[in-house]
Amino acid sequence: MTTIDTRLIVGLDMPTIADAERIVRDLDGIVGFYKIGYQLVFAGGLEFARDLAAEGKQVFLDMKLLDIDHTVEKGVENIVRMGVTMLTLHAYPKAMRAAAAAARGSELTLLGVTVLTSMDAADLAEAGYREDPETLVARRAEQARDAGMGGIVCSAAEAARVRSIVGPSMAVVTPGIRPAGADHGDQKRVVTPADALRAGASHLVVARPIIAASDRRAAASVILDEMKTIQGR
């Protein structure tokens, strides 16, 4: 059964493994799911991910893979062996189909990244897309579902529409989560934890509001308490 503590993913967006280890120690016993992205990966984060998985922690490896089919397939085959829980790819149909084939039969949940939460309509237009974020997210959610992916990464602002597209069984993972009153930083499409769950998110990714807090354990507890008010919805 999925519980609230396994639905909160703390982003270990830190420059060194020692920094990340301190966060994991600070949150021991109340958080068991961690995201490792580019910053930590290039400081030894892949081995750290293996270590966390071996210790029984859940790991979300946020690599946003995108390459030719064969390269994606072989990369995913090796990532399956690491024992991590989740892996992101950019939601391009051919890449997703290759990854789904490589992960079939494993416990790895593949997540299609729709539109980065740091991007708005103006950013998409500058990059050459004609769609607004909501339309592009919906199209990529359909493509991820059809490719056999395990879930979607999207802003919680689009979670309700994505949930209606992918159905009840796929994961809907929402970064850009900020408790009420928190600084938005470089995120442009943000939602509170409770509102994200109400909208249909299965997992919430929170980094700065926890890792930059003077009392990380207390900050995580506040978010978990807010999430518990929506338990079962």
Tab-separated table of C-alpha atoms in Angstrom:
chain	number	residue	atom	x	y	z
A	1	MET	CA	0.000	0.000	0.000
A	2	THR	CA	1.284	3.462	-0.876
A	3	THR	CA	1.547	5.672	2.202
A	4	ILE	CA	2.063	9.397	2.558
A	5	ASP	CA	5.744	9.029	3.473
A	6	THR	CA	6.380	7.173	0.200
A	7	ARG	CA	4.536	9.839	-1.791
A	8	LEU	CA	6.923	12.642	-0.717
A	9	ILE	CA	10.169	12.672	-2.724
A	10	VAL	CA	12.912	14.952	-1.421
A	11	GLY	CA	15.178	16.391	-4.086
A	12	LEU	CA	18.839	16.027	-3.161
A	13	ASP	CA	19.876	19.038	-5.224
A	14	MET	CA	23.251	19.438	-3.542
A	15	PRO	CA	26.835	19.913	-4.795
A	16	THR	CA	28.444	16.989	-2.962
A	17	ILE	CA	27.651	13.502	-1.719
A	18	ALA	CA	28.559	14.594	1.814
A	19	ASP	CA	25.876	17.299	1.649
A	20	ALA	CA	23.318	14.769	0.392
A	21	GLU	CA	24.265	12.278	3.087
A	22	ARG	CA	23.614	14.914	5.755
A	23	ILE	CA	20.120	15.501	4.379
A	24	VAL	CA	19.341	11.791	4.373
A	25	ARG	CA	20.560	11.542	7.980
A	26	ASP	CA	18.477	14.564	8.982
A	27	LEU	CA	15.347	12.994	7.481
A	28	ASP	CA	15.950	9.427	8.619
A	29	GLY	CA	12.763	7.786	9.787
A	30	ILE	CA	10.317	10.233	8.211
A	31	VAL	CA	11.381	10.330	4.536
A	32	GLY	CA	12.445	7.319	2.498
A	33	PHE	CA	12.265	8.539	-1.108
A	34	TYR	CA	14.923	10.776	-2.699
A	35	LYS	CA	15.457	12.379	-6.090
A	36	ILE	CA	18.950	12.485	-7.581
A	37	GLY	CA	19.417	14.788	-10.559
A	38	TYR	CA	22.212	16.184	-12.688
A	39	GLN	CA	23.940	18.230	-10.009
A	40	LEU	CA	24.542	15.267	-7.719
A	41	VAL	CA	24.958	12.714	-10.513
A	42	PHE	CA	28.085	14.511	-11.687
A	43	ALA	CA	29.491	14.466	-8.162
A	44	GLY	CA	29.254	10.705	-7.701
A	45	GLY	CA	25.485	10.503	-7.480
A	46	LEU	CA	25.075	7.282	-9.450
A	47	GLU	CA	27.021	5.278	-6.896
A	48	PHE	CA	25.167	7.115	-4.146
A	49	ALA	CA	21.871	6.126	-5.799
A	50	ARG	CA	22.969	2.485	-5.758
A	51	ASP	CA	23.915	2.787	-2.088
A	52	LEU	CA	20.562	4.323	-1.134
A	53	ALA	CA	18.688	1.613	-3.014
A	54	ALA	CA	20.773	-1.078	-1.318
A	55	GLU	CA	19.827	0.442	2.050
A	56	GLY	CA	16.145	0.091	1.222
A	57	LYS	CA	15.521	3.710	0.229
A	58	GLN	CA	13.511	4.535	-2.857
A	59	VAL	CA	15.379	6.553	-5.479
A	60	PHE	CA	14.035	8.737	-8.258
A	61	LEU	CA	16.840	9.090	-10.814
A	62	ASP	CA	16.038	12.297	-12.670
A	63	MET	CA	18.170	11.956	-15.800
A	64	LYS	CA	15.622	13.101	-18.434
A	65	LEU	CA	17.069	10.708	-21.005
A	66	LEU	CA	16.719	11.426	-24.712
A	67	ASP	CA	18.785	9.800	-27.457
A	68	ILE	CA	18.487	7.368	-30.335
A	69	ASP	CA	16.388	4.286	-29.572
A	70	HIS	CA	19.267	1.835	-29.140
A	71	THR	CA	21.149	4.117	-26.758
A	72	VAL	CA	18.067	4.722	-24.626
A	73	GLU	CA	17.284	1.022	-24.528
A	74	LYS	CA	20.781	-0.001	-23.429
A	75	GLY	CA	20.968	2.795	-20.878
A	76	VAL	CA	17.678	1.765	-19.312
A	77	GLU	CA	18.777	-1.871	-19.173
A	78	ASN	CA	21.718	-0.849	-16.989
A	79	ILE	CA	19.612	1.496	-14.857
A	80	VAL	CA	17.212	-1.370	-14.126
A	81	ARG	CA	20.178	-3.202	-12.547
A	82	MET	CA	20.827	-0.292	-10.180
A	83	GLY	CA	17.667	-1.007	-8.219
A	84	VAL	CA	16.264	2.510	-8.384
A	85	THR	CA	12.502	3.102	-8.261
A	86	MET	CA	11.877	5.813	-10.862
A	87	LEU	CA	13.653	7.171	-13.947
A	88	THR	CA	12.757	10.148	-16.127
A	89	LEU	CA	12.888	10.498	-19.903
A	90	HIS	CA	11.821	13.398	-22.062
A	91	ALA	CA	8.414	12.383	-23.391
A	92	TYR	CA	9.343	11.783	-27.025
A	93	PRO	CA	7.421	8.768	-28.360
A	94	LYS	CA	10.311	6.792	-29.884
A	95	ALA	CA	12.496	7.189	-26.801
A	96	MET	CA	9.638	6.202	-24.512
A	97	ARG	CA	8.831	3.082	-26.515
A	98	ALA	CA	12.494	2.011	-26.452
A	99	ALA	CA	12.732	2.608	-22.704
A	100	ALA	CA	9.477	0.761	-21.993
A	101	ALA	CA	10.727	-2.252	-23.919
A	102	ALA	CA	13.979	-2.259	-21.942
A	103	ALA	CA	12.234	-1.950	-18.559
A	104	ARG	CA	9.447	-4.446	-19.239
A	105	GLY	CA	9.162	-7.012	-16.453
A	106	SER	CA	11.230	-4.958	-13.997
A	107	GLU	CA	10.104	-2.856	-11.036
A	108	LEU	CA	11.470	0.363	-12.549
A	109	THR	CA	8.822	3.039	-13.092
A	110	LEU	CA	9.542	5.094	-16.193
A	111	LEU	CA	8.321	8.687	-16.108
A	112	GLY	CA	7.755	10.877	-19.151
A	113	VAL	CA	8.731	14.501	-18.583
A	114	THR	CA	6.110	16.649	-20.299
A	115	VAL	CA	6.984	20.350	-19.856
A	116	LEU	CA	9.527	21.547	-17.300
A	117	THR	CA	7.920	23.465	-14.438
A	118	SER	CA	10.411	26.302	-15.005
A	119	MET	CA	8.873	26.940	-18.442
A	120	ASP	CA	5.794	28.984	-19.333
A	121	ALA	CA	4.090	29.821	-22.640
A	122	ALA	CA	6.688	32.433	-23.568
A	123	ASP	CA	9.517	29.967	-22.967
A	124	LEU	CA	7.846	27.359	-25.183
A	125	ALA	CA	7.300	29.897	-27.947
A	126	GLU	CA	10.962	30.899	-27.789
A	127	ALA	CA	11.899	27.217	-28.149
A	128	GLY	CA	9.769	26.869	-31.268
A	129	TYR	CA	6.649	25.198	-29.859
A	130	ARG	CA	3.257	26.433	-30.966
A	131	GLU	CA	1.287	24.868	-28.115
A	132	ASP	CA	0.739	26.412	-24.709
A	133	PRO	CA	2.075	24.358	-21.762
A	134	GLU	CA	-1.280	22.771	-20.952
A	135	THR	CA	-1.859	21.549	-24.519
A	136	LEU	CA	1.662	20.163	-24.880
A	137	VAL	CA	1.466	18.432	-21.501
A	138	ALA	CA	-1.798	16.730	-22.516
A	139	ARG	CA	-0.399	15.537	-25.833
A	140	ARG	CA	2.728	14.130	-24.227
A	141	ALA	CA	0.683	12.447	-21.498
A	142	GLU	CA	-1.314	10.630	-24.180
A	143	GLN	CA	1.885	9.582	-25.917
A	144	ALA	CA	3.436	8.330	-22.654
A	145	ARG	CA	0.328	6.306	-21.860
A	146	ASP	CA	0.328	4.776	-25.333
A	147	ALA	CA	4.057	3.986	-25.149
A	148	GLY	CA	3.618	1.904	-21.995
A	149	MET	CA	5.304	4.293	-19.574
A	150	GLY	CA	4.723	3.995	-15.839
A	151	GLY	CA	3.953	7.625	-15.189
A	152	ILE	CA	4.187	11.291	-16.022
A	153	VAL	CA	6.091	14.263	-14.636
A	154	CYS	CA	4.096	17.469	-14.892
A	155	SER	CA	3.246	20.584	-12.965
A	156	ALA	CA	0.543	20.039	-10.375
A	157	ALA	CA	-1.344	22.753	-12.238
A	158	GLU	CA	-1.846	20.190	-15.026
A	159	ALA	CA	-2.196	17.124	-12.772
A	160	ALA	CA	-5.993	16.896	-12.964
A	161	ARG	CA	-6.008	16.895	-16.753
A	162	VAL	CA	-3.116	14.435	-16.899
A	163	ARG	CA	-4.865	12.115	-14.442
A	164	SER	CA	-7.965	12.142	-16.633
A	165	ILE	CA	-5.796	11.105	-19.602
A	166	VAL	CA	-3.612	8.423	-18.023
A	167	GLY	CA	-6.178	6.882	-15.690
A	168	PRO	CA	-5.810	5.776	-12.060
A	169	SER	CA	-2.876	3.370	-12.290
A	170	MET	CA	-0.074	5.513	-13.738
A	171	ALA	CA	2.080	7.676	-11.486
A	172	VAL	CA	1.658	11.441	-11.730
A	173	VAL	CA	4.761	13.036	-10.228
A	174	THR	CA	4.669	16.762	-9.604
A	175	PRO	CA	7.744	18.941	-8.963
A	176	GLY	CA	7.494	22.650	-8.270
A	177	ILE	CA	5.672	22.002	-4.988
A	178	ARG	CA	5.802	24.887	-2.543
A	179	PRO	CA	4.066	25.088	0.848
A	180	ALA	CA	1.892	28.153	1.307
A	181	GLY	CA	4.078	31.242	1.745
A	182	ALA	CA	7.266	29.625	0.419
A	183	ASP	CA	9.509	31.338	-2.143
A	184	HIS	CA	8.826	30.120	-5.703
A	185	GLY	CA	12.500	30.390	-6.751
A	186	ASP	CA	12.844	29.695	-10.485
A	187	GLN	CA	9.607	27.710	-10.680
A	188	LYS	CA	6.806	29.390	-12.659
A	189	ARG	CA	3.970	26.867	-12.267
A	190	VAL	CA	3.763	25.917	-8.582
A	191	VAL	CA	1.079	24.422	-6.308
A	192	THR	CA	0.812	23.588	-2.602
A	193	PRO	CA	1.151	19.952	-1.454
A	194	ALA	CA	-2.527	19.543	-0.562
A	195	ASP	CA	-3.730	21.055	-3.813
A	196	ALA	CA	-1.381	18.811	-5.809
A	197	LEU	CA	-2.806	15.682	-4.188
A	198	ARG	CA	-6.360	16.906	-4.669
A	199	ALA	CA	-5.581	17.393	-8.359
A	200	GLY	CA	-4.526	13.770	-8.777
A	201	ALA	CA	-0.777	13.735	-8.113
A	202	SER	CA	0.552	10.440	-6.802
A	203	HIS	CA	3.984	11.751	-5.736
A	204	LEU	CA	5.264	15.209	-4.810
A	205	VAL	CA	8.854	16.332	-5.369
A	206	VAL	CA	10.064	18.926	-2.867
A	207	ALA	CA	13.621	20.210	-2.710
A	208	ARG	CA	14.430	23.746	-1.556
A	209	PRO	CA	11.620	24.139	1.008
A	210	ILE	CA	13.130	21.157	2.846
A	211	ILE	CA	16.840	21.053	2.045
A	212	ALA	CA	17.339	24.808	2.542
A	213	ALA	CA	15.400	24.878	5.823
A	214	SER	CA	17.220	25.503	9.092
A	215	ASP	CA	15.357	22.493	10.508
A	216	ARG	CA	14.900	20.056	7.634
A	217	ARG	CA	13.093	17.470	9.684
A	218	ALA	CA	10.521	20.009	10.846
A	219	ALA	CA	10.062	21.356	7.317
A	220	ALA	CA	9.431	17.861	5.961
A	221	SER	CA	7.037	17.108	8.814
A	222	VAL	CA	4.955	20.191	8.009
A	223	ILE	CA	4.602	19.048	4.390
A	224	LEU	CA	3.787	15.473	5.415
A	225	ASP	CA	1.148	16.727	7.851
A	226	GLU	CA	-0.451	18.772	5.080
A	227	MET	CA	-0.390	15.749	2.783
A	228	LYS	CA	-2.058	13.601	5.455
A	229	THR	CA	-5.112	15.864	5.396
A	230	ILE	CA	-5.724	14.593	1.842
A	231	GLN	CA	-4.928	10.916	2.592
A	232	GLY	CA	-7.213	8.594	0.684
A	233	ARG	CA	-8.339	11.145	-1.903
